Short mmCIF file of C-alpha atoms in Angstrom, two decimals:
data_model
loop_
_atom_site.label_atom_id
_atom_site.label_comp_id
_atom_site.label_asym_id
_atom_site.label_seq_id
_atom_site.Cartn_x
_atom_site.Cartn_y
_atom_site.Cartn_z
CA MET A 1 -79.79 73.98 -21.25
CA SER A 2 -81.89 76.70 -20.59
CA LEU A 3 -80.72 79.37 -18.90
CA SER A 4 -82.85 81.53 -20.72
CA GLY A 5 -85.29 82.70 -18.80
CA ALA A 6 -82.40 83.72 -15.87
CA GLY A 7 -81.12 87.47 -16.27
CA PRO A 8 -78.85 89.53 -14.13
CA GLU A 9 -82.33 90.94 -12.72
CA ASP A 10 -83.02 87.26 -10.91
CA LEU A 11 -79.13 86.86 -9.59
CA ILE A 12 -80.24 90.53 -7.65
CA ARG A 13 -83.33 88.49 -6.13
CA PRO A 14 -81.86 87.23 -3.07
CA ILE A 15 -80.31 91.03 -1.98
CA LYS A 16 -82.55 93.38 -2.70
CA LYS A 17 -86.40 91.51 -0.96
CA PRO A 18 -85.74 88.92 1.66
CA THR A 19 -87.88 86.11 1.42
CA LYS A 20 -90.29 85.19 4.59
CA LYS A 21 -88.41 82.10 3.81
CA PHE A 22 -85.42 83.63 4.45
CA HIS A 23 -86.69 84.86 7.95
CA ILE A 24 -87.46 81.52 8.80
CA VAL A 25 -84.21 79.85 8.05
CA GLY A 26 -82.07 82.96 9.65
CA ALA A 27 -84.66 82.82 12.79
CA LEU A 28 -83.97 78.45 13.20
CA ALA A 29 -80.13 79.36 12.46
CA SER A 30 -79.77 81.84 14.98
CA ILE A 31 -80.88 80.06 17.36
CA GLY A 32 -78.00 77.09 16.81
CA VAL A 33 -76.12 79.63 16.65
CA LEU A 34 -77.10 80.28 20.60
CA ILE A 35 -77.08 77.45 21.71
CA PHE A 36 -74.02 77.11 20.82
CA ALA A 37 -72.63 80.23 22.33
CA ILE A 38 -73.85 78.60 25.69
CA ALA A 39 -72.50 75.21 25.10
CA TYR A 40 -69.21 77.04 24.40
CA GLY A 41 -69.33 79.97 27.41
CA TYR A 42 -70.23 76.83 29.30
CA GLN A 43 -67.05 74.80 28.41
CA LEU A 44 -64.83 77.53 28.84
CA SER A 45 -66.11 78.52 31.69
CA ASN A 46 -66.17 74.85 33.08
CA GLY A 47 -62.51 73.80 31.54
CA LEU A 48 -62.18 71.35 28.97
CA ALA A 49 -63.16 68.26 30.96
CA VAL A 50 -66.81 69.12 31.06
CA THR A 51 -66.73 67.32 27.00
CA ASN A 52 -64.36 63.90 28.60
CA LEU A 53 -62.15 64.98 26.61
CA SER A 54 -59.21 66.87 28.59
CA ASP A 55 -57.82 64.20 29.99
CA TRP A 56 -56.48 60.22 28.60
CA GLY A 57 -59.14 58.54 31.55
CA SER A 58 -63.08 59.29 31.17
CA GLY A 59 -63.43 58.61 27.92
CA GLY A 60 -61.38 55.48 26.94
CA GLY A 61 -58.09 56.83 26.43
CA VAL A 62 -60.32 59.24 23.38
CA THR A 63 -59.02 63.25 23.52
CA TRP A 64 -60.04 64.01 20.00
CA GLY A 65 -63.90 63.16 19.04
CA LEU A 66 -66.46 64.56 17.25
CA TYR A 67 -64.38 68.33 17.77
CA ILE A 68 -61.71 66.52 15.26
CA GLY A 69 -64.35 64.12 13.76
CA SER A 70 -65.84 67.22 12.31
CA PHE A 71 -63.36 69.52 12.10
CA VAL A 72 -61.91 67.26 9.09
CA TRP A 73 -65.16 66.65 7.78
CA TRP A 74 -66.10 70.32 7.46
CA VAL A 75 -62.05 70.43 5.49
CA GLY A 76 -63.51 67.76 3.46
CA ILE A 77 -66.85 69.89 2.52
CA ALA A 78 -64.71 73.34 2.21
CA HIS A 79 -62.73 71.40 -0.96
CA GLY A 80 -65.65 70.71 -3.07
CA GLY A 81 -66.41 73.65 -3.03
CA ILE A 82 -63.48 75.56 -5.30
CA LEU A 83 -63.37 72.52 -6.86
CA VAL A 84 -66.31 72.85 -9.08
CA SER A 85 -65.46 75.92 -9.47
CA ALA A 86 -62.00 75.61 -10.17
CA ALA A 87 -63.00 72.83 -12.83
CA ALA A 88 -65.45 74.74 -14.49
CA ARG A 89 -63.56 77.84 -15.39
CA LEU A 90 -60.13 75.46 -16.73
CA PHE A 91 -61.76 72.19 -18.30
CA GLU A 92 -64.32 74.68 -19.37
CA LEU A 93 -67.56 73.60 -17.75
CA GLU A 94 -70.48 75.51 -17.95
CA LYS A 95 -73.49 73.28 -16.95
CA TYR A 96 -71.29 74.32 -13.94
CA GLU A 97 -71.44 77.50 -13.87
CA PRO A 98 -74.51 78.71 -12.00
CA VAL A 99 -73.03 76.86 -9.10
CA ALA A 100 -69.52 77.79 -8.66
CA ARG A 101 -69.62 80.94 -6.42
CA ILE A 102 -72.21 79.23 -4.56
CA ALA A 103 -69.26 76.86 -4.26
CA GLU A 104 -66.83 79.17 -4.20
CA LEU A 105 -68.39 81.09 -0.66
CA LEU A 106 -68.59 77.59 0.68
CA THR A 107 -65.20 76.30 0.81
CA ILE A 108 -64.29 80.21 2.77
CA GLY A 109 -67.64 78.98 4.86
CA ALA A 110 -66.48 75.40 6.11
CA LEU A 111 -63.22 76.12 5.94
CA SER A 112 -63.85 78.75 8.83
CA MET A 113 -65.94 76.49 10.49
CA ALA A 114 -63.14 74.20 10.68
CA GLY A 115 -61.46 76.14 11.54
CA LEU A 116 -63.29 77.11 14.99
CA MET A 117 -63.92 73.30 15.48
CA ILE A 118 -59.95 73.67 16.25
CA VAL A 119 -60.77 75.91 18.78
CA VAL A 120 -63.51 74.84 20.35
CA HIS A 121 -61.50 72.02 20.60
CA LEU A 122 -58.66 73.84 23.04
CA GLY A 123 -58.09 73.73 26.64
CA ARG A 124 -57.03 77.37 27.13
CA PRO A 125 -57.69 79.21 22.91
CA ASP A 126 -56.61 82.29 24.19
CA ARG A 127 -52.98 81.30 24.22
CA MET A 128 -53.28 80.01 20.44
CA VAL A 129 -52.04 81.70 18.11
CA TRP A 130 -49.08 83.17 19.79
CA SER A 131 -48.24 79.91 21.03
CA THR A 132 -47.95 78.66 17.35
CA VAL A 133 -46.51 81.71 15.29
CA ARG A 134 -43.89 82.01 18.03
CA ALA A 135 -43.50 78.33 17.33
CA TYR A 136 -43.28 78.72 13.54
CA PRO A 137 -39.52 78.49 12.67
CA THR A 138 -39.29 75.10 14.39
CA THR A 139 -42.76 72.83 13.81
CA VAL A 140 -42.92 73.64 10.14
CA HIS A 141 -40.27 72.02 10.31
CA THR A 142 -41.46 68.35 12.03
CA SER A 143 -44.57 69.13 12.85
CA PRO A 144 -47.86 67.91 10.99
CA LEU A 145 -49.62 70.24 12.79
CA ALA A 146 -47.80 72.81 12.00
CA TRP A 147 -48.05 72.12 7.91
CA ASP A 148 -52.00 71.87 8.54
CA LEU A 149 -51.96 75.19 9.48
CA THR A 150 -50.36 76.86 6.51
CA VAL A 151 -52.22 73.96 3.75
CA ILE A 152 -55.66 75.36 5.42
CA THR A 153 -53.97 79.22 5.49
CA LEU A 154 -52.76 79.37 2.01
CA TYR A 155 -56.17 77.41 0.62
CA PHE A 156 -58.21 79.77 2.56
CA VAL A 157 -56.20 83.11 0.50
CA MET A 158 -55.33 81.72 -2.31
CA THR A 159 -59.96 81.42 -2.74
CA ALA A 160 -60.52 84.59 -0.77
CA THR A 161 -59.02 85.27 -3.63
CA TYR A 162 -59.63 84.06 -6.80
CA LEU A 163 -63.46 85.30 -5.01
CA SER A 164 -62.04 88.65 -5.16
CA LEU A 165 -61.05 89.07 -8.79
CA THR A 166 -63.64 87.39 -10.13
CA LEU A 167 -66.86 89.06 -8.07
CA ARG A 168 -65.50 93.16 -9.36
CA SER A 169 -66.19 92.81 -12.57
CA ASP A 170 -69.51 91.39 -11.42
CA ILE A 171 -70.14 93.95 -9.51
CA TYR A 172 -68.61 96.71 -11.99
CA GLN A 173 -71.65 95.58 -13.78
CA LEU A 174 -74.28 94.64 -11.05
CA ARG A 175 -73.37 98.27 -9.00
CA ASP A 176 -76.18 100.10 -10.63
CA LYS A 177 -78.55 97.79 -9.21
CA LEU A 178 -77.35 96.88 -5.96
CA PRO A 179 -78.64 98.71 -2.98
CA ASP A 180 -76.69 102.43 -2.01
CA ILE A 181 -76.51 101.59 1.70
CA LEU A 182 -73.98 98.92 0.32
CA SER A 183 -71.97 101.89 -1.70
CA PRO A 184 -69.02 101.18 1.00
CA VAL A 185 -68.75 97.77 0.57
CA TYR A 186 -68.65 98.22 -2.86
CA SER A 187 -65.99 100.76 -2.83
CA ALA A 188 -63.72 98.15 -1.24
CA VAL A 189 -64.45 95.21 -3.48
CA LEU A 190 -63.85 98.32 -6.21
CA PHE A 191 -60.44 99.36 -5.40
CA ARG A 192 -59.01 100.81 -8.92
CA TYR A 193 -60.80 98.43 -10.77
CA ASP A 194 -60.18 99.62 -14.02
CA PRO A 195 -62.63 97.59 -17.58
CA ASP A 196 -59.43 96.75 -18.44
CA GLU A 197 -57.87 94.80 -16.35
CA ASP A 198 -61.34 92.23 -16.87
CA PRO A 199 -59.38 89.92 -19.86
CA ILE A 200 -56.08 90.07 -17.16
CA VAL A 201 -58.34 89.01 -14.05
CA GLU A 202 -59.87 86.10 -16.08
CA ARG A 203 -55.92 84.97 -16.90
CA MET A 204 -55.26 85.04 -12.90
CA ALA A 205 -58.47 83.20 -11.77
CA TRP A 206 -57.15 80.71 -14.81
CA TRP A 207 -54.02 80.65 -12.64
CA LEU A 208 -55.72 80.48 -9.36
CA SER A 209 -57.62 77.22 -10.87
CA LEU A 210 -54.67 76.06 -11.87
CA GLY A 211 -53.17 75.83 -7.96
CA ILE A 212 -55.96 74.68 -6.18
CA ILE A 213 -56.73 72.53 -8.90
CA VAL A 214 -53.42 70.28 -7.89
CA LEU A 215 -53.19 72.15 -4.51
CA ALA A 216 -56.77 71.03 -2.77
CA PRO A 217 -56.90 67.12 -3.76
CA LEU A 218 -53.32 65.92 -3.49
CA LEU A 219 -52.05 68.65 -0.99
CA LEU A 220 -54.59 68.70 1.77
CA HIS A 221 -57.31 66.35 1.74
CA GLY A 222 -55.43 63.83 -0.36
CA GLY A 223 -52.05 65.56 2.12
CA VAL A 224 -51.67 67.10 5.32
CA ILE A 225 -54.76 66.54 6.36
CA PRO A 226 -54.94 62.95 6.67
CA TRP A 227 -51.06 63.40 7.45
CA LEU A 228 -52.49 63.98 10.34
CA PHE A 229 -53.14 60.78 11.42
CA GLN A 230 -51.87 58.57 8.72
CA LEU A 231 -48.28 59.20 9.87
CA THR A 232 -48.64 57.51 12.67
CA PRO A 233 -47.43 54.28 13.88
CA SER A 234 -48.51 53.65 16.40
CA MET A 235 -52.13 53.90 15.73
CA PRO A 236 -53.06 51.46 13.27
CA GLY A 237 -55.85 52.73 13.03
CA TRP A 238 -54.73 55.87 11.02
CA TYR A 239 -51.33 55.13 10.36
CA GLY A 240 -51.04 53.72 6.34
CA GLY A 241 -50.77 55.31 2.88
CA LEU A 242 -54.33 54.61 1.84
CA THR A 243 -55.92 56.37 4.59
CA ALA A 244 -55.23 59.71 2.05
CA PRO A 245 -57.01 58.43 -0.16
CA GLN A 246 -60.04 57.52 1.93
CA PHE A 247 -59.95 61.27 3.28
CA LEU A 248 -59.96 62.32 -0.32
CA SER A 249 -62.90 60.01 -1.83
CA ALA A 250 -65.17 61.00 1.55
CA ALA A 251 -64.50 64.47 1.39
CA LEU A 252 -65.21 65.13 -2.43
CA THR A 253 -68.65 62.58 -2.56
CA SER A 254 -69.46 64.85 0.79
CA ALA A 255 -68.15 68.35 -1.20
CA MET A 256 -70.75 67.02 -3.66
CA GLY A 257 -73.54 67.06 -1.64
CA GLY A 258 -72.17 70.16 0.60
CA VAL A 259 -73.00 71.51 -2.86
CA MET A 260 -76.42 71.32 -3.83
CA PHE A 261 -77.32 71.12 -0.36
CA VAL A 262 -76.37 74.55 -0.76
CA ALA A 263 -77.97 75.21 -4.39
CA TYR A 264 -81.39 73.64 -3.56
CA ILE A 265 -81.90 76.24 0.19
CA PHE A 266 -81.85 79.17 -2.75
CA ARG A 267 -83.17 77.42 -5.33
CA SER A 268 -85.93 77.00 -2.94
CA ILE A 269 -85.89 80.22 -1.27
CA TYR A 270 -85.24 82.59 -4.23
CA ASP A 271 -87.31 80.75 -7.28
CA TRP A 272 -84.25 80.34 -9.08
CA ASP A 273 -85.48 76.92 -10.47
CA GLU A 274 -84.35 78.81 -14.28
CA VAL A 275 -80.49 79.66 -12.53
CA LEU A 276 -79.95 77.05 -10.77
CA PRO A 277 -81.27 74.49 -13.08
CA ASP A 278 -81.85 69.98 -12.80
CA GLU A 279 -78.96 69.57 -14.91
CA VAL A 280 -76.35 70.93 -12.83
CA PHE A 281 -78.07 68.82 -9.92
CA LEU A 282 -78.52 65.76 -12.22
CA GLY A 283 -74.06 66.74 -13.02
CA LEU A 284 -72.87 66.39 -8.79
CA GLY A 285 -75.59 63.99 -8.01
CA TRP A 286 -73.49 61.90 -10.66
CA TRP A 287 -69.84 63.10 -9.71
CA MET A 288 -71.90 62.16 -5.46
CA GLY A 289 -71.99 59.02 -6.73
CA PHE A 290 -68.47 57.93 -8.23
CA PHE A 291 -66.64 59.32 -5.80
CA GLY A 292 -69.31 57.46 -2.81
CA LEU A 293 -67.65 54.90 -4.98
CA LEU A 294 -64.18 54.97 -5.01
CA TRP A 295 -64.86 55.57 -1.22
CA LEU A 296 -66.44 52.29 -0.63
CA TRP A 297 -63.74 50.63 -2.64
CA PHE A 298 -61.50 51.60 -0.52
CA GLN A 299 -63.45 50.89 2.95
CA LEU A 300 -63.34 47.62 0.89
CA GLN A 301 -59.15 47.54 1.21
CA LYS A 302 -59.16 48.24 4.56
CA LEU A 303 -61.81 45.73 5.64
CA ILE A 304 -60.09 42.82 3.42
CA THR A 305 -57.29 43.67 5.00
CA GLY A 306 -57.21 44.50 8.47
CA SER A 307 -59.86 40.97 8.25
CA PHE A 308 -58.05 38.58 6.53
CA ALA A 309 -55.10 37.90 8.17
CA PRO A 310 -53.97 41.09 10.43
CA THR A 311 -51.43 42.11 12.34
CA ARG A 312 -52.48 41.61 15.74
CA ASP A 313 -52.43 45.98 16.10
CA VAL A 314 -54.58 46.13 13.03
CA GLU A 315 -57.14 43.41 14.41
CA PRO A 316 -59.52 45.02 17.11
CA VAL A 317 -59.71 47.99 14.58
CA VAL A 318 -61.13 46.15 12.21
CA ASN A 319 -63.53 44.10 13.64
CA THR A 320 -65.19 46.47 16.02
CA MET A 321 -65.61 48.73 11.96
CA LEU A 322 -67.07 45.11 11.62
CA HIS A 323 -69.61 44.59 14.43
CA SER A 324 -70.39 47.94 14.97
CA ASN A 325 -73.61 48.97 13.56
CA VAL A 326 -73.28 52.46 12.95
CA TYR A 327 -70.14 52.00 10.53
CA ILE A 328 -72.87 49.76 9.08
CA ALA A 329 -75.04 52.31 8.59
CA ALA A 330 -72.74 54.66 7.14
CA LEU A 331 -71.49 53.11 5.09
CA ALA A 332 -75.15 52.10 3.79
CA MET A 333 -75.51 55.86 3.16
CA VAL A 334 -73.14 56.50 1.01
CA ALA A 335 -74.26 53.19 -0.72
CA LEU A 336 -77.89 53.50 -0.98
CA PRO A 337 -77.80 57.67 -2.11
CA LEU A 338 -75.03 55.73 -5.07
CA ALA A 339 -77.53 53.45 -6.06
CA TYR A 340 -80.25 56.26 -6.16
CA VAL A 341 -78.88 58.87 -8.59
CA ALA A 342 -77.12 54.95 -10.64
CA PHE A 343 -80.62 54.64 -10.88
CA GLN A 344 -81.77 58.56 -12.18
CA HIS A 345 -79.10 58.37 -15.02
CA PHE A 346 -79.96 55.20 -16.70
CA GLY A 347 -83.45 56.14 -16.32
CA ILE A 348 -84.93 53.24 -14.18
CA ILE A 349 -86.14 55.50 -11.98
CA GLU A 350 -87.01 59.50 -12.44
CA PHE A 351 -84.80 62.35 -11.69
CA SER A 352 -85.71 64.88 -9.09
CA VAL A 353 -84.17 67.94 -7.82
CA ARG A 354 -85.25 67.25 -4.05
CA GLY A 355 -84.47 63.09 -4.20
CA THR A 356 -80.94 64.22 -5.64
CA VAL A 357 -80.23 66.85 -2.56
CA PHE A 358 -81.59 63.74 0.61
CA ALA A 359 -79.39 61.15 -0.70
CA GLY A 360 -76.52 64.04 -1.11
CA ILE A 361 -77.30 64.52 3.21
CA PHE A 362 -77.59 60.93 3.86
CA VAL A 363 -73.71 60.73 1.91
CA ILE A 364 -72.67 63.66 4.38
CA LEU A 365 -73.66 62.92 7.98
CA ALA A 366 -72.32 59.41 6.23
CA VAL A 367 -69.08 61.17 6.14
CA LEU A 368 -69.47 62.78 9.27
CA ILE A 369 -69.91 59.44 11.68
CA ASP A 370 -67.36 58.05 9.73
CA LYS A 371 -64.72 60.76 10.23
CA THR A 372 -65.67 60.64 13.93
CA LEU A 373 -65.51 56.68 13.86
CA PHE A 374 -62.47 56.75 12.34
CA VAL A 375 -60.50 59.75 14.94
CA VAL A 376 -61.72 57.70 18.02
CA GLU A 377 -61.08 54.26 17.02
CA GLY A 378 -57.07 55.22 15.95
CA LEU A 379 -56.94 55.92 19.74
CA VAL A 380 -59.02 53.56 21.60
CA TYR A 381 -56.68 50.82 19.31
CA ALA A 382 -53.35 52.17 19.55
CA SER A 383 -51.09 49.52 19.89
CA THR A 384 -48.35 50.90 22.62
CA ARG A 385 -51.59 49.67 24.65
CA LEU A 386 -50.79 52.61 27.04
CA TYR A 387 -54.43 52.68 27.04
CA GLU A 388 -55.66 49.38 27.41
CA ASN A 389 -57.11 50.01 31.68
CA VAL A 390 -58.13 53.52 31.19
CA PRO A 391 -62.31 53.20 32.08
CA GLY A 392 -64.90 54.72 30.34
CA ALA A 393 -66.41 55.00 26.51
CA TYR A 394 -66.29 57.85 23.81
CA VAL A 395 -69.43 59.26 23.72
CA PRO A 396 -69.88 62.62 21.91
CA THR A 397 -71.58 64.74 24.89
CA PRO A 398 -73.93 67.26 23.85
CA ILE A 399 -71.37 70.20 24.79
CA GLU A 400 -70.01 68.94 21.15
CA MET A 401 -73.38 67.85 19.76
CA ALA A 402 -73.84 71.77 20.38
CA SER A 403 -70.95 72.92 19.02
CA LEU A 404 -71.13 71.18 16.14
CA VAL A 405 -74.88 72.52 15.84
CA GLY A 406 -73.45 75.52 16.41
CA THR A 407 -71.24 76.39 13.54
CA VAL A 408 -73.62 74.58 10.41
CA SER A 409 -75.66 77.47 11.98
CA LEU A 410 -73.26 79.67 11.56
CA ILE A 411 -72.41 78.23 7.53
CA ILE A 412 -75.96 79.46 7.28
CA LEU A 413 -76.20 82.96 8.49
CA PHE A 414 -72.90 83.21 6.41
CA PHE A 415 -74.49 82.44 3.57
CA LEU A 416 -77.49 84.57 4.45
CA THR A 417 -75.52 87.81 5.04
CA ILE A 418 -73.41 86.99 2.14
CA SER A 419 -76.16 85.73 0.06
CA LYS A 420 -77.58 90.34 0.90
CA LEU A 421 -74.21 91.52 -0.29
CA VAL A 422 -73.03 90.09 -3.24
CA PRO A 423 -74.84 88.14 -6.61
CA ILE A 424 -73.88 84.94 -5.37
CA VAL A 425 -74.31 83.74 -8.93
CA GLU A 426 -71.46 84.81 -11.17
CA LEU A 427 -72.97 87.43 -13.99
CA LYS A 428 -70.86 85.08 -16.73
CA ALA A 429 -72.99 82.28 -15.55
CA VAL A 430 -75.95 83.93 -17.25
CA LYS A 431 -75.10 86.02 -20.03
CA ASP A 432 -72.97 82.49 -20.66
CA HIS A 433 -76.22 80.72 -21.35
CA GLU A 434 -77.96 84.04 -22.29
CA THR A 435 -78.77 83.27 -26.37
CA GLU A 436 -78.57 79.31 -25.63
CA THR A 437 -81.25 77.40 -26.44
CA GLU A 438 -79.73 73.32 -25.46
CA THR A 439 -78.29 71.59 -22.85
CA PRO A 440 -74.61 70.82 -24.46
CA GLY A 441 -74.01 67.55 -22.89
CA GLY A 442 -73.62 66.02 -19.80
CA ASP A 443 -69.53 67.00 -18.30
CA MET B 1 -27.80 58.85 10.57
CA TYR B 2 -28.49 60.89 8.15
CA ASP B 3 -32.32 59.50 7.68
CA VAL B 4 -32.36 59.25 11.72
CA ALA B 5 -31.90 63.61 11.14
CA LEU B 6 -34.29 64.16 9.13
CA ALA B 7 -37.33 61.70 10.79
CA VAL B 8 -36.91 62.62 13.72
CA GLY B 9 -34.67 65.83 13.77
CA GLU B 10 -35.94 67.31 17.31
CA SER B 11 -35.04 71.07 16.83
CA VAL B 12 -33.94 72.92 13.55
CA THR B 13 -30.45 72.89 14.91
CA SER B 14 -29.60 70.29 16.47
CA TYR B 15 -28.41 68.05 13.52
CA ASN B 16 -26.76 70.09 10.48
CA ALA B 17 -29.42 68.38 8.08
CA ILE B 18 -32.50 69.44 6.21
CA GLN B 19 -35.47 68.41 8.63
CA PRO B 20 -38.69 66.79 6.23
CA GLY B 21 -40.80 69.97 6.74
CA THR B 22 -38.66 72.49 4.54
CA ILE B 23 -39.03 69.86 2.34
CA VAL B 24 -42.19 69.23 1.77
CA ILE B 25 -44.22 73.27 3.00
CA PHE B 26 -42.20 74.94 1.13
CA GLY B 27 -40.84 72.79 -1.92
CA LEU B 28 -43.49 70.89 -2.41
CA ILE B 29 -46.39 72.45 -1.08
CA PHE B 30 -46.24 75.72 -2.28
CA VAL B 31 -45.08 74.61 -5.17
CA PRO B 32 -49.08 75.37 -6.96
CA LEU B 33 -48.87 78.82 -5.24
CA TYR B 34 -44.96 79.40 -6.78
CA SER B 35 -46.95 78.52 -10.11
CA VAL B 36 -49.62 80.73 -9.86
CA LEU B 37 -47.33 83.35 -8.30
CA ILE B 38 -45.77 83.00 -12.01
CA GLY B 39 -48.27 82.39 -14.23
CA TRP B 40 -49.08 86.48 -12.97
CA PHE B 41 -46.60 87.87 -13.87
CA ALA B 42 -44.59 86.20 -16.90
CA GLY B 43 -48.55 85.18 -18.37
CA GLU B 44 -49.76 85.86 -21.00
CA PRO B 45 -52.14 88.56 -21.05
CA SER B 46 -49.98 89.72 -17.85
CA ASP B 47 -50.35 93.14 -16.00
CA ALA B 48 -48.12 94.11 -12.85
CA GLU B 49 -50.65 96.36 -11.37
CA VAL B 50 -53.39 94.14 -11.38
CA GLY B 51 -51.06 91.20 -10.33
CA PHE B 52 -48.99 93.14 -6.87
CA LEU B 53 -53.34 93.83 -7.44
CA GLY B 54 -53.75 89.66 -6.05
CA VAL B 55 -50.33 89.75 -3.77
CA GLY B 56 -52.40 92.00 -2.03
CA TYR B 57 -55.10 90.21 -1.68
CA LEU B 58 -53.37 87.62 -0.67
CA ALA B 59 -51.14 89.34 1.93
CA THR B 60 -54.32 90.73 2.75
CA PHE B 61 -56.23 87.90 3.79
CA ILE B 62 -53.83 86.02 5.89
CA ALA B 63 -53.14 89.07 7.65
CA SER B 64 -57.04 89.16 8.76
CA LEU B 65 -57.20 85.54 8.67
CA TRP B 66 -54.80 84.73 11.99
CA GLY B 67 -55.18 88.90 12.98
CA GLY B 68 -58.67 87.67 13.44
CA LEU B 69 -57.76 84.47 14.72
CA PHE B 70 -55.64 86.28 17.08
CA ALA B 71 -58.26 89.18 18.18
CA LEU B 72 -60.74 86.51 19.26
CA THR B 73 -58.06 84.27 20.96
CA VAL B 74 -57.67 87.41 22.75
CA VAL B 75 -61.28 88.22 23.66
CA LEU B 76 -61.66 84.65 25.15
CA GLY B 77 -59.21 85.02 27.21
CA LEU B 78 -60.10 88.57 28.86
CA VAL B 79 -63.32 87.74 29.36
CA PHE B 80 -62.50 83.79 30.99
CA TRP B 81 -59.41 84.05 31.94
#
């Protein structure tokens, strides 16, 4: 890999110089947040009923819709982040070091947005924390919802600790190049810092990587998140062990798309072609395709099992999927990008960073569609037949759409803000490659 | 009967049995965290002071996450209810 053109000065460019593109992206994101604020304010003033999600009688029995679909989607995107970083550290995949910190920040931001979707979905959010904490000693023993909160908290704090520890050395080394006005921030980050701690902190980060790489895929998005659904036998669309690997593959493919998208935005805004080289996008695109292939394979298993000789409960769920244009579109939005990145790798078509990033955007949207359909169909086709005669059909309201736009805008603002405070590419990603002249090959 | 208690116990004290969450959360899900903490203090190289700094980070982030969320809900309560 040739990163010889990039140096420490390049890494602090975002902190020093806000470009015109930076202001344009910031202004658009601010408008998105404003739309969300208005919509959420309206929902709080008039109640969750404005979304048709607050009862069993106005949306065909659907009380979990785009909000919960988006929650699962955001948690999935959060996965790739830290996994890319942890894998780079554990398996010494130096190729991905330039996107490691961006990936960590994506985890923090996306997990926060997932939490926000839960808050937004509550009819009385003011009661959330107190009710949850007070009931926790009891609910943790039997409630997958309580498990969910526990593990997301654990994942969040482990990621934030990982990020904070690895940031200390970089801030120390770049301190004289960073703006004085932010001194209090850097002093806080460097609390009791001693350069001799670096090898120990490096090892601590390694241990955190090990913990996270087990926790995130196997116990969070292949664990407590799908358990929210797959442990419910009265919802045949949700129930079953295949739900967990399906969730995990969807999370990982969309997460790779998410990391590429954020990295591409920064590459464009700050002309970071040398800091975030083509090889990174080529590699992330390949992994996105691989996880997308797994996701399609799990879909195949579900469709074949549910259509060949299904039980009475399962039959309508899979029948609906097979006849849903939106679902078929979601399959295509993963399959076509998969073919695109595969053709690039096999040299059939020329590699394009922009094309790969766009392929990633399609995958991200496909997973959002799939997750929302999954949540909704599980509720519509409950085997209890409790909601069989409930009128109406679920369609996401503009209020819900505005919240989704708001969370996307918030994460953009989060990245723009954080890029003004600290280097979002690790110093060692440049240092490690300063003397390198050749690409180490495809990892 | 023991299996039923594991699956559907309605409260911690209603059955004299270990509930599933006790095993799933504290026995399984937390294993990566236990491994990290053991590695920080017993692995090589390690230093107790830096290890406690890491523990401090973990505790601070838990407090700030739930404290921040609590503050948000209080504000929402004051404004809208």
